[in-house]
Tab-separated table of N, CA, C and O in Angstrom:
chain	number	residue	atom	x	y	z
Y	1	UNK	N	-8.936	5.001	-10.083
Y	1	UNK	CA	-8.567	6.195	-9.380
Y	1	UNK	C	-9.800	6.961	-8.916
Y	1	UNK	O	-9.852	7.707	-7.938
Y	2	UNK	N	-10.794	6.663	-9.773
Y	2	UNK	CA	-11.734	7.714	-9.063
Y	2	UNK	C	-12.728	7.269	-8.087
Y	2	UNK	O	-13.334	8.082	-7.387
Y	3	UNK	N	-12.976	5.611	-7.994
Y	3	UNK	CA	-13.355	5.315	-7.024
Y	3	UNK	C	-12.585	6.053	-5.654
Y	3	UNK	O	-13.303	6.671	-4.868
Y	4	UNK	N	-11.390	5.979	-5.453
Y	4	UNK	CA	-10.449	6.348	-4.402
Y	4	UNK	C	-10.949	7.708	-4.399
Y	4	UNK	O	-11.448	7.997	-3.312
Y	5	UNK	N	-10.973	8.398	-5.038
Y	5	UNK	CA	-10.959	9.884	-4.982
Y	5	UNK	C	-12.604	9.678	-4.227
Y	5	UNK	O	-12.671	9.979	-3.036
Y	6	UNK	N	-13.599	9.287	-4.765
Y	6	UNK	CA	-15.015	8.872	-4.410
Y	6	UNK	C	-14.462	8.815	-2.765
Y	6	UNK	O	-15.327	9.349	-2.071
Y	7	UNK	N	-13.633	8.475	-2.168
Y	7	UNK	CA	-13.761	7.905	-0.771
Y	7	UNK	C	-12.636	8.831	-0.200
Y	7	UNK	O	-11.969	8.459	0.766
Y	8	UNK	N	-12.422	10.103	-0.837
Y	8	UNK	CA	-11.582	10.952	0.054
Y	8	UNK	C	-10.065	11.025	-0.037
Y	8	UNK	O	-9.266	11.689	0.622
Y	9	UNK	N	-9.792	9.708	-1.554
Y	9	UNK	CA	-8.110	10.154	-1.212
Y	9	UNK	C	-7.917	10.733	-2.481
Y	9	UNK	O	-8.703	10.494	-3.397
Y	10	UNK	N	-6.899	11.506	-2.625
Y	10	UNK	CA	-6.622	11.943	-4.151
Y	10	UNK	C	-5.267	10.836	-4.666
Y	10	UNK	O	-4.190	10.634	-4.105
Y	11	UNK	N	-5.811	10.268	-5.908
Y	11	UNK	CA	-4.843	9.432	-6.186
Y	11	UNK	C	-4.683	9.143	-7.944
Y	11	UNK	O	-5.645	9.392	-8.671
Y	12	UNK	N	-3.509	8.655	-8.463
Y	12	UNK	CA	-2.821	9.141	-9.439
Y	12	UNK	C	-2.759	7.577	-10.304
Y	12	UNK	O	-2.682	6.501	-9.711
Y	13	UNK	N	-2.781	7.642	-10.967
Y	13	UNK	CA	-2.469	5.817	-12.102
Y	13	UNK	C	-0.680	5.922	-11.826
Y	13	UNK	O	0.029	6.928	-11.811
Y	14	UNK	N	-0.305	4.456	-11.624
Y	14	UNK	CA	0.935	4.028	-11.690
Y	14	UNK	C	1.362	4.406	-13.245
Y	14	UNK	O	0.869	4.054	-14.316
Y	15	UNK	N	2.597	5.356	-12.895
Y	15	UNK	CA	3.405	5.942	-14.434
Y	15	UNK	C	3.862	4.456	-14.919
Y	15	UNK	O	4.411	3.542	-14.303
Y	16	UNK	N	3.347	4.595	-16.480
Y	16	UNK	CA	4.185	3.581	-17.701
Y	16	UNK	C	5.946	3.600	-17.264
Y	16	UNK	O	6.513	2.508	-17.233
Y	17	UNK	N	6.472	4.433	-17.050
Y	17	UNK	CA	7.921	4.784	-16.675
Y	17	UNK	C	8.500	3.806	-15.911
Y	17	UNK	O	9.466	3.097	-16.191
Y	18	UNK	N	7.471	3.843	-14.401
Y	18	UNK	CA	7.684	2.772	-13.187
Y	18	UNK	C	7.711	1.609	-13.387
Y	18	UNK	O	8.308	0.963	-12.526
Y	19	UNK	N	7.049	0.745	-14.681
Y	19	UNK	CA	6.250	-0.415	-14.705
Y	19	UNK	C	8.088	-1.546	-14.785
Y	19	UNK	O	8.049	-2.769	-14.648
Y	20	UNK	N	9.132	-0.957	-14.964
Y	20	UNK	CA	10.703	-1.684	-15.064
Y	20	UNK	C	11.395	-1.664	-14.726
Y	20	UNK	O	12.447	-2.185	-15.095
Y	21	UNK	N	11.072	-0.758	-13.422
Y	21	UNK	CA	12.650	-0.245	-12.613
Y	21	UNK	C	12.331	-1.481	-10.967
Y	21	UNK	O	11.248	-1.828	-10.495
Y	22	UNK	N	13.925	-1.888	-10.447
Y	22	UNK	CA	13.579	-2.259	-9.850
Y	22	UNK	C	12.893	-2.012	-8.094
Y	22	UNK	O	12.319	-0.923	-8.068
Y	23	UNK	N	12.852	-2.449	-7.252
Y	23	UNK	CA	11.952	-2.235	-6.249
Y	23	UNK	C	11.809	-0.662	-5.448
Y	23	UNK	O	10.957	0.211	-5.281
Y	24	UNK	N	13.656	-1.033	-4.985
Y	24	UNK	CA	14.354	0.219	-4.549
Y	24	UNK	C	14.138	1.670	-5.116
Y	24	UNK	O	13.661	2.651	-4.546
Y	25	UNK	N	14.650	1.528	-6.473
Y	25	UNK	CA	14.582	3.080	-7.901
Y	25	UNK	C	12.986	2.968	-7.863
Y	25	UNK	O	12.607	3.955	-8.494
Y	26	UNK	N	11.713	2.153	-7.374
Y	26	UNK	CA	10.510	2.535	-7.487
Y	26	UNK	C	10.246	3.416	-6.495
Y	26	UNK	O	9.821	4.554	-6.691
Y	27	UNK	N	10.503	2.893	-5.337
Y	27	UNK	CA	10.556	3.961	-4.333
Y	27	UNK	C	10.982	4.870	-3.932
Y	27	UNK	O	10.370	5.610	-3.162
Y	28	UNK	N	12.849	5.185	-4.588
Y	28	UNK	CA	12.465	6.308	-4.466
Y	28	UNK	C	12.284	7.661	-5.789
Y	28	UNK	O	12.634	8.840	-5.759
Y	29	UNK	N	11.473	6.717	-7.047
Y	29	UNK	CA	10.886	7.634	-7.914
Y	29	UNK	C	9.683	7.725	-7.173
Y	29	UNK	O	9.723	8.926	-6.905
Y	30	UNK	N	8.464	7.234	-6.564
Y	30	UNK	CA	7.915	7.372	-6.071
Y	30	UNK	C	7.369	8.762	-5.121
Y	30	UNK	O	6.404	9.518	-5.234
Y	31	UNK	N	8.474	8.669	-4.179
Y	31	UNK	CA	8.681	9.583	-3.210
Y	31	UNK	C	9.201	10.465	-3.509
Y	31	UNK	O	9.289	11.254	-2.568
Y	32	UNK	N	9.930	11.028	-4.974
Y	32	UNK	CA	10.466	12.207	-5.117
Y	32	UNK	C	9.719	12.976	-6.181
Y	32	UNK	O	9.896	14.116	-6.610
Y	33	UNK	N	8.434	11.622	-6.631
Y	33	UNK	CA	7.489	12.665	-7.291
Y	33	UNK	C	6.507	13.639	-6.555
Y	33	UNK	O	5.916	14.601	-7.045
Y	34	UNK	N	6.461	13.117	-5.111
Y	34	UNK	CA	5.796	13.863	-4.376
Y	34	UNK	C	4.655	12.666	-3.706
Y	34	UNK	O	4.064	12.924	-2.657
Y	35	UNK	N	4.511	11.800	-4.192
Y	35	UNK	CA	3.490	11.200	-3.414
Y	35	UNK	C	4.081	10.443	-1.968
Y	35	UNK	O	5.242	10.094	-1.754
Y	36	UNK	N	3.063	10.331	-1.190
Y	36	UNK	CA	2.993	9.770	0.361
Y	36	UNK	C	2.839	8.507	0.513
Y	36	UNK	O	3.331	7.832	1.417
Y	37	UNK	N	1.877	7.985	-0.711
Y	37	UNK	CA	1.842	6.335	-0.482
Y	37	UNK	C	1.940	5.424	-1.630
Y	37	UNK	O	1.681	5.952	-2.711
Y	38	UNK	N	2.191	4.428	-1.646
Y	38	UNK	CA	2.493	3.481	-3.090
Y	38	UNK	C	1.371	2.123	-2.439
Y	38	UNK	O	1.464	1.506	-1.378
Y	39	UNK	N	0.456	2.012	-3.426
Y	39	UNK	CA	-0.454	1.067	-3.271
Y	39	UNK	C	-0.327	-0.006	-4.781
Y	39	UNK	O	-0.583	0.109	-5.980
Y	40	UNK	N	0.455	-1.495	-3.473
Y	40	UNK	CA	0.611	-2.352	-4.770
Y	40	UNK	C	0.241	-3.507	-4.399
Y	40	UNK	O	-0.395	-3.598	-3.349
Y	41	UNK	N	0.634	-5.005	-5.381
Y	41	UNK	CA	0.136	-5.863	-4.807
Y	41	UNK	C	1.546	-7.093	-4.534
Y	41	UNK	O	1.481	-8.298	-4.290
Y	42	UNK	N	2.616	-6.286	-4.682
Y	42	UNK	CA	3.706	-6.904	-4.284
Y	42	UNK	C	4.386	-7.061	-2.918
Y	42	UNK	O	5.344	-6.390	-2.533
Y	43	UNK	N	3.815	-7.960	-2.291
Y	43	UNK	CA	3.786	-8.373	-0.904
Y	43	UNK	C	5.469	-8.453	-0.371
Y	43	UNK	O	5.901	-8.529	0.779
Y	44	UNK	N	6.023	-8.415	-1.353
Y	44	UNK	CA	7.254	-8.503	-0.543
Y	44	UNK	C	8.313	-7.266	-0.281
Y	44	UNK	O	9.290	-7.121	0.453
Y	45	UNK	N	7.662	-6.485	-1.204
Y	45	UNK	CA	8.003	-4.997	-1.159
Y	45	UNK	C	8.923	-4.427	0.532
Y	45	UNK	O	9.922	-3.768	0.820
Y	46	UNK	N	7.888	-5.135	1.225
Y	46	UNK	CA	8.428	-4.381	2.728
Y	46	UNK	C	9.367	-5.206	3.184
Y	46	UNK	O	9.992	-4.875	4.192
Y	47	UNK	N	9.631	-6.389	2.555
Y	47	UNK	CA	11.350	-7.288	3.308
Y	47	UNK	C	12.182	-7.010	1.805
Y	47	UNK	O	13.185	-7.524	1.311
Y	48	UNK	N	11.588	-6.333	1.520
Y	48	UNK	CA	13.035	-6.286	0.224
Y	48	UNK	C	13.799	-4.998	0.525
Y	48	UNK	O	15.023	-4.890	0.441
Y	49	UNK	N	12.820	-3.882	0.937
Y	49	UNK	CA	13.020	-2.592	1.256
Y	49	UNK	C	12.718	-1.731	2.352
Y	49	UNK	O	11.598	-1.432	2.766
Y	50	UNK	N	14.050	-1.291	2.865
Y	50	UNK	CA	13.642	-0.351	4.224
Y	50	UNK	C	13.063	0.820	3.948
Y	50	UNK	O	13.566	1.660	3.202
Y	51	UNK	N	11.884	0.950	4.580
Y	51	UNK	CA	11.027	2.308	4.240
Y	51	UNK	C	11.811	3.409	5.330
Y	51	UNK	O	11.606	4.622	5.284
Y	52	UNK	N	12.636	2.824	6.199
Y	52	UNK	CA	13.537	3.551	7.444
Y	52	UNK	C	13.441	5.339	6.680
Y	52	UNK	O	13.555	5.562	5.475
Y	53	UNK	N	13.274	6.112	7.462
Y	53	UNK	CA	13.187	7.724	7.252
Y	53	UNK	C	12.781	7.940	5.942
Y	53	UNK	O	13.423	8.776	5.307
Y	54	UNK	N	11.686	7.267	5.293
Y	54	UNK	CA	11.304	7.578	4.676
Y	54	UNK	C	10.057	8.598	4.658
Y	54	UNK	O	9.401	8.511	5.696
Y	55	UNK	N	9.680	9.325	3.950
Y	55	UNK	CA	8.327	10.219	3.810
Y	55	UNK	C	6.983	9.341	2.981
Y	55	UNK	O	5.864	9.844	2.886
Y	56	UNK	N	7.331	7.957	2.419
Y	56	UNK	CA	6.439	6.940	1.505
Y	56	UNK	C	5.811	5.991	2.727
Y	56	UNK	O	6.432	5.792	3.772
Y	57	UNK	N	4.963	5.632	2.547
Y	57	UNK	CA	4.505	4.634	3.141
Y	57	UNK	C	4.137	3.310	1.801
Y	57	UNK	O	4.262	3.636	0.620
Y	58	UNK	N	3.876	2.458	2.022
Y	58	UNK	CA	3.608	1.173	0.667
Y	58	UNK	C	2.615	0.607	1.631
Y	58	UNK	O	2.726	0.327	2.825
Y	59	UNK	N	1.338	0.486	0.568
Y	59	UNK	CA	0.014	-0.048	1.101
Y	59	UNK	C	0.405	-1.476	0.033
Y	59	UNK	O	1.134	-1.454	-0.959
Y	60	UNK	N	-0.157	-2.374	0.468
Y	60	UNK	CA	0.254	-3.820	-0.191
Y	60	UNK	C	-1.092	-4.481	-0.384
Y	60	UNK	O	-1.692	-4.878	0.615
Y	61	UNK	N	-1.504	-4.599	-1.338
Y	61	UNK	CA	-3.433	-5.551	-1.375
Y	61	UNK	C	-2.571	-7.020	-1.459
Y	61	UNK	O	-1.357	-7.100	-1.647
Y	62	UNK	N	-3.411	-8.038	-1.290
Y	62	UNK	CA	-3.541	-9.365	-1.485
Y	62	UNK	C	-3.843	-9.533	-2.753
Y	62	UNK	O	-4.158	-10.722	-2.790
Y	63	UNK	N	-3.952	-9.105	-3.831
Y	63	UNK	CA	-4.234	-9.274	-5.317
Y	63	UNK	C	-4.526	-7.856	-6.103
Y	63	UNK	O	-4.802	-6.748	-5.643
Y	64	UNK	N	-4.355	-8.329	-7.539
Y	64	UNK	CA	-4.762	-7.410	-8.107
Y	64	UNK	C	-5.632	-7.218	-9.372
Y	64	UNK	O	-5.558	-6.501	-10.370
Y	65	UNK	N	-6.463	-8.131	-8.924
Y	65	UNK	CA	-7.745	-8.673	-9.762
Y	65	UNK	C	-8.428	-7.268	-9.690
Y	65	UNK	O	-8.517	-6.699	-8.602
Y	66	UNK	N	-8.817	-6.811	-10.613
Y	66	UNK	CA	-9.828	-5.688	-10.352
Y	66	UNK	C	-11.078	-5.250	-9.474
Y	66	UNK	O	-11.308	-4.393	-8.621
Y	67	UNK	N	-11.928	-6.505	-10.263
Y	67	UNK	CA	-13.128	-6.870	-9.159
Y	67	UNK	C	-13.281	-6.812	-8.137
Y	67	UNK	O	-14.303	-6.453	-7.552
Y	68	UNK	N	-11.694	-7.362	-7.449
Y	68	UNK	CA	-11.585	-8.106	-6.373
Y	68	UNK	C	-11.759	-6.556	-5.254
Y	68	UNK	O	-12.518	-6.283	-4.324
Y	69	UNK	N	-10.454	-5.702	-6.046
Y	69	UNK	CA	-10.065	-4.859	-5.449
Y	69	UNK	C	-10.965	-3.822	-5.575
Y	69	UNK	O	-11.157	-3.063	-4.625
Y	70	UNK	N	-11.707	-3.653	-6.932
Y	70	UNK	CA	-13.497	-2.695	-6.393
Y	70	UNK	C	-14.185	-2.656	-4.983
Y	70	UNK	O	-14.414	-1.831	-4.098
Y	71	UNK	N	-14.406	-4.083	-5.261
Y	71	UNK	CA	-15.331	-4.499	-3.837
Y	71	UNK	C	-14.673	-4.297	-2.602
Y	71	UNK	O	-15.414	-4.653	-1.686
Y	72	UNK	N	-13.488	-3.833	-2.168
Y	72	UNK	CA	-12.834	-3.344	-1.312
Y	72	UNK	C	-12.148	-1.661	-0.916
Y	72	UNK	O	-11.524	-1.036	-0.059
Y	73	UNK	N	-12.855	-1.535	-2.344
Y	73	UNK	CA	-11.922	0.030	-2.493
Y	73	UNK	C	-12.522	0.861	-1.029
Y	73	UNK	O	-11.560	1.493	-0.594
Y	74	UNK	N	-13.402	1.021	-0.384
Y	74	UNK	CA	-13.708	1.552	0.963
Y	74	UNK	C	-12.847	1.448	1.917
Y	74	UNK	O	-12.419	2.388	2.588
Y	75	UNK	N	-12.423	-0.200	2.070
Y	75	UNK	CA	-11.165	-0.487	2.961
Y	75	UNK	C	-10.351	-0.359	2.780
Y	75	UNK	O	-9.592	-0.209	3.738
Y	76	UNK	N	-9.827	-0.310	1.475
Y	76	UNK	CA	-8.513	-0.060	1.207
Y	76	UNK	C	-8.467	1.694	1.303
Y	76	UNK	O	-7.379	2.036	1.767
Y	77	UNK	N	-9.222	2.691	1.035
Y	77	UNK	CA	-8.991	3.774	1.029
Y	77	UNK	C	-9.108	4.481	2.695
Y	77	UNK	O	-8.750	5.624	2.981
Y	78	UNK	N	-9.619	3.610	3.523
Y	78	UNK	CA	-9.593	3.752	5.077
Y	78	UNK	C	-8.331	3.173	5.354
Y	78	UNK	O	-7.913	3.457	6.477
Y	79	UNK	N	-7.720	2.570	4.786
Y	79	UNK	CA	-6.473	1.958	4.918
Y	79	UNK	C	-5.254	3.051	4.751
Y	79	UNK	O	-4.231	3.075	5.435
Y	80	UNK	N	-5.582	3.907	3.734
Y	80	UNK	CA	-4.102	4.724	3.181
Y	80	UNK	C	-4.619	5.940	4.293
Y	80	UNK	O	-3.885	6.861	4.649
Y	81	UNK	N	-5.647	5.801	4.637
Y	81	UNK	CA	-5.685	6.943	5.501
Y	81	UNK	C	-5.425	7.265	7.001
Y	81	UNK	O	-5.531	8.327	7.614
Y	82	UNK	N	-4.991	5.814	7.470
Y	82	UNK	CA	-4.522	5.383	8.772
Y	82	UNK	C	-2.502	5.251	8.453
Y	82	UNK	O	-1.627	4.836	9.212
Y	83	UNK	N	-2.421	5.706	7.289
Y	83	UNK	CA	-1.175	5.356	7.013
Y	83	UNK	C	-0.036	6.441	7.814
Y	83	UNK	O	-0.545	7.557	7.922
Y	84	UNK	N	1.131	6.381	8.295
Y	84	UNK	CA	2.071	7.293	8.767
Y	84	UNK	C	3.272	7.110	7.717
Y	84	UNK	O	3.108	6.111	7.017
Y	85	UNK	N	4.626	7.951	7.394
Y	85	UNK	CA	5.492	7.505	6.829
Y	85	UNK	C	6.515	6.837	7.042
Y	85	UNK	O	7.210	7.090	8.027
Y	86	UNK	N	6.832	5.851	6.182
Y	86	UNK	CA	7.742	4.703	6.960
Y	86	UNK	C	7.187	3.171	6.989
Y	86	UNK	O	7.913	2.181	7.077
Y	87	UNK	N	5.673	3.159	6.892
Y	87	UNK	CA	5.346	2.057	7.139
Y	87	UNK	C	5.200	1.311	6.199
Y	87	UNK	O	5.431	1.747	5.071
Y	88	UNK	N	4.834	0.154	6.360
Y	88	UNK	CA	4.421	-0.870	5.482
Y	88	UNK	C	3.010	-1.717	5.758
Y	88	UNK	O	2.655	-1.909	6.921
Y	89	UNK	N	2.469	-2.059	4.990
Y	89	UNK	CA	1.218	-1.791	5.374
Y	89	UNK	C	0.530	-3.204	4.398
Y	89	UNK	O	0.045	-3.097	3.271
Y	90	UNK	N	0.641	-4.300	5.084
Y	90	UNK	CA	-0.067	-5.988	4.076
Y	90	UNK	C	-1.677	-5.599	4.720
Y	90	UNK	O	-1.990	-5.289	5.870
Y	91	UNK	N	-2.591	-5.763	3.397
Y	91	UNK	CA	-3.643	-6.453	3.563
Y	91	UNK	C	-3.777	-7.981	3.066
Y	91	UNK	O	-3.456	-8.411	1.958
Y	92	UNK	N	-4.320	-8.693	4.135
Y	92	UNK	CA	-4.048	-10.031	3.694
Y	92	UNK	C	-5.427	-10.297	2.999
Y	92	UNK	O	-6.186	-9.328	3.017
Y	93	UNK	N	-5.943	-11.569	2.316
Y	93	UNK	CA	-6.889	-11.846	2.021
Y	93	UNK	C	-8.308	-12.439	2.838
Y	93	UNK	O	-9.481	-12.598	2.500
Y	94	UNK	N	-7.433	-12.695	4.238
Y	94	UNK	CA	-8.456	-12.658	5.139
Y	94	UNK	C	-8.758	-11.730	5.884
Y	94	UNK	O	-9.162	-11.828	7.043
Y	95	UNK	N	-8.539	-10.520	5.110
Y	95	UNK	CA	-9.138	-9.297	6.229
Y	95	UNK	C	-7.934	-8.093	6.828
Y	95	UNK	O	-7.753	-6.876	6.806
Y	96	UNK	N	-7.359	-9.206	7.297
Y	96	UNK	CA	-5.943	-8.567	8.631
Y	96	UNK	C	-5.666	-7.232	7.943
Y	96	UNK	O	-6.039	-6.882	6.823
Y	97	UNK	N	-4.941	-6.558	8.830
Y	97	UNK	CA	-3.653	-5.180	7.748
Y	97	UNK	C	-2.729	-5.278	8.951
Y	97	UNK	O	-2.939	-4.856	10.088
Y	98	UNK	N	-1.706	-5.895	8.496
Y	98	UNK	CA	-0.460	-6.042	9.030
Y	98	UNK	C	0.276	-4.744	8.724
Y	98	UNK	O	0.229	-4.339	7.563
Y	99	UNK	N	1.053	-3.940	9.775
Y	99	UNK	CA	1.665	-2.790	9.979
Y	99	UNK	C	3.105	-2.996	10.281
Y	99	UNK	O	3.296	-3.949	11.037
Y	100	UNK	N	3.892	-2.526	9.995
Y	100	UNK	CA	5.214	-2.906	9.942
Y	100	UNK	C	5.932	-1.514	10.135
Y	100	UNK	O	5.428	-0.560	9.543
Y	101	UNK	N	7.126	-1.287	10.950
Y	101	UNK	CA	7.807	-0.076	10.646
Y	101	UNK	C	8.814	0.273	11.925
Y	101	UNK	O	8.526	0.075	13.105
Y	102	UNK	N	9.866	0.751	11.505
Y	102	UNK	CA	10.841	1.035	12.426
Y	102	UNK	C	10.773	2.169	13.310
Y	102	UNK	O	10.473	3.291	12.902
Y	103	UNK	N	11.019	1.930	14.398
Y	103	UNK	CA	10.403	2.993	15.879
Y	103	UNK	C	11.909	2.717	16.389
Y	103	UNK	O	12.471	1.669	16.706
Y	104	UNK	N	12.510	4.550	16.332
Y	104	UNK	CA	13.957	4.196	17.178
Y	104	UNK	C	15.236	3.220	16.614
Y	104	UNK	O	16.246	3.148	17.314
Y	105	UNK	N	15.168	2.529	15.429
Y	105	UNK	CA	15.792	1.694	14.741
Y	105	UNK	C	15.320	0.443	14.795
Y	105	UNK	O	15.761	-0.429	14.046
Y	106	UNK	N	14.247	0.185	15.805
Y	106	UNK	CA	13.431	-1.250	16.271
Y	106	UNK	C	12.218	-1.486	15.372
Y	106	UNK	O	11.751	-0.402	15.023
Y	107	UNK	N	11.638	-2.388	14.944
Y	107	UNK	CA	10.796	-3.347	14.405
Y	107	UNK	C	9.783	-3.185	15.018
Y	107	UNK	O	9.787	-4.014	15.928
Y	108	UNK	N	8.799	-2.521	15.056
Y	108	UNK	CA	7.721	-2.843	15.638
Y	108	UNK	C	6.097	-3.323	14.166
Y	108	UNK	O	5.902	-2.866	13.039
Y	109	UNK	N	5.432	-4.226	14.868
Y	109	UNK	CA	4.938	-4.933	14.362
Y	109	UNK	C	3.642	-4.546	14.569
Y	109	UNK	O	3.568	-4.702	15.788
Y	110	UNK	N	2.369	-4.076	14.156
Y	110	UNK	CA	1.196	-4.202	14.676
Y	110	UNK	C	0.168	-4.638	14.003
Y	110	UNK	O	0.425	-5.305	13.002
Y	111	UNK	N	-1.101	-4.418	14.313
Y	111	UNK	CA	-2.419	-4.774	13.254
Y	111	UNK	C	-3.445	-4.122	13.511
Y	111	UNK	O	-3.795	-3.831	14.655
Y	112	UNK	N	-4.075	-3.803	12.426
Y	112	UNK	CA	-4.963	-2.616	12.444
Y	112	UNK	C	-6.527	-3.098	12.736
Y	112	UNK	O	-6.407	-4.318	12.841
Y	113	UNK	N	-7.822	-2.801	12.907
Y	113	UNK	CA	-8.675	-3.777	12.972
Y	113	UNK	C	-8.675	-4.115	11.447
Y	113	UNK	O	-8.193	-3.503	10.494
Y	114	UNK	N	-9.398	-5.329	11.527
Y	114	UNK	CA	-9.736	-6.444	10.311
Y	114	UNK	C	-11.049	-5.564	9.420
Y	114	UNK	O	-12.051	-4.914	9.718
Y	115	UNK	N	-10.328	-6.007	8.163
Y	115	UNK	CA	-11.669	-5.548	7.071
Y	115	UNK	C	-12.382	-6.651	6.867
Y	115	UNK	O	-12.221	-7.553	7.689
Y	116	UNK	N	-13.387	-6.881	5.687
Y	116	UNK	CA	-13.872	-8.102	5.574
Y	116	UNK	C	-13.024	-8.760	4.549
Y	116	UNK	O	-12.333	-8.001	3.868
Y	117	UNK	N	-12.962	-9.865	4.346
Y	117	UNK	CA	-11.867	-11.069	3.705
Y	117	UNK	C	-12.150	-9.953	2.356
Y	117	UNK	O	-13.040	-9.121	2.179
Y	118	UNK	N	-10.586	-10.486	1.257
Y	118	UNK	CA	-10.951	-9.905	-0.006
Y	118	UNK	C	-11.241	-11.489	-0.712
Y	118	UNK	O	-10.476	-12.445	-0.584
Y	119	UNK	N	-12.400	-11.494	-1.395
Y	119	UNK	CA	-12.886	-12.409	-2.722
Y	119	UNK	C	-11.694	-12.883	-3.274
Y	119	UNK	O	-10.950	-11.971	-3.636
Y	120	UNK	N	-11.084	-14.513	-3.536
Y	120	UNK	CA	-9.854	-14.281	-3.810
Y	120	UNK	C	-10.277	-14.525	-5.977
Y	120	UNK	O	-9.372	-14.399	-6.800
């Protein structure tokens, strides 16, 4: 957390509480604790769940090796900060950040520029 904070975002440890509920009841305990974004490494998060009018956005890493995700914490924290609500948001391990999110009830798809690959 305090690397993140180091790079401008204020951010909180995932509650013991969250660690059993399933995808849906995460999100919206999430969002009714007050936070804006959920940074995880469960990639499927955004086809399991419509973020549709939501106020959460879900940042998604490619792993959750520690190391891995140190050596990235810059990009990833330029990442939550390009974030809007609603979206969904894959970093892949080669770099990409796939953007995802409903415009008007439609699918729109985009990509953000590329970070450098994460160490897998």
């Amino acid at each position: 957390m305090d690397a993140l904070r180091a790079h401008g975002v204020d951010a909180d440890r995932f509650r013991a509480a969250w660690q059993s509920i399933s995808n849906g009841a995460l999100i919206r305990a999430v969002e009714a604790a007050g936070y804006a974004v959920l940074v995880t490494n469960d990639k499927n998060i955004g086809d399991q769940q419509s973020l549709a009018g939501r106020t959460l956005t879900v940042v998604a890493l490619p792993l959750n090796r520690r190391s891995a995700v140190m050596a990235r914490v810059a990009d990833i924290a330029d990442t939550i900060r390009r974030t809007a609500p609603g979206q969904h948001v894959a970093m892949t391990l080669d770099g990409r950040r796939c953007v995802r999110s409903l415009v008007g009830g439609l699918l729109v798809e985009a990509e953000w520029p590329s970070v450098p690959p994460f160490a897998p």
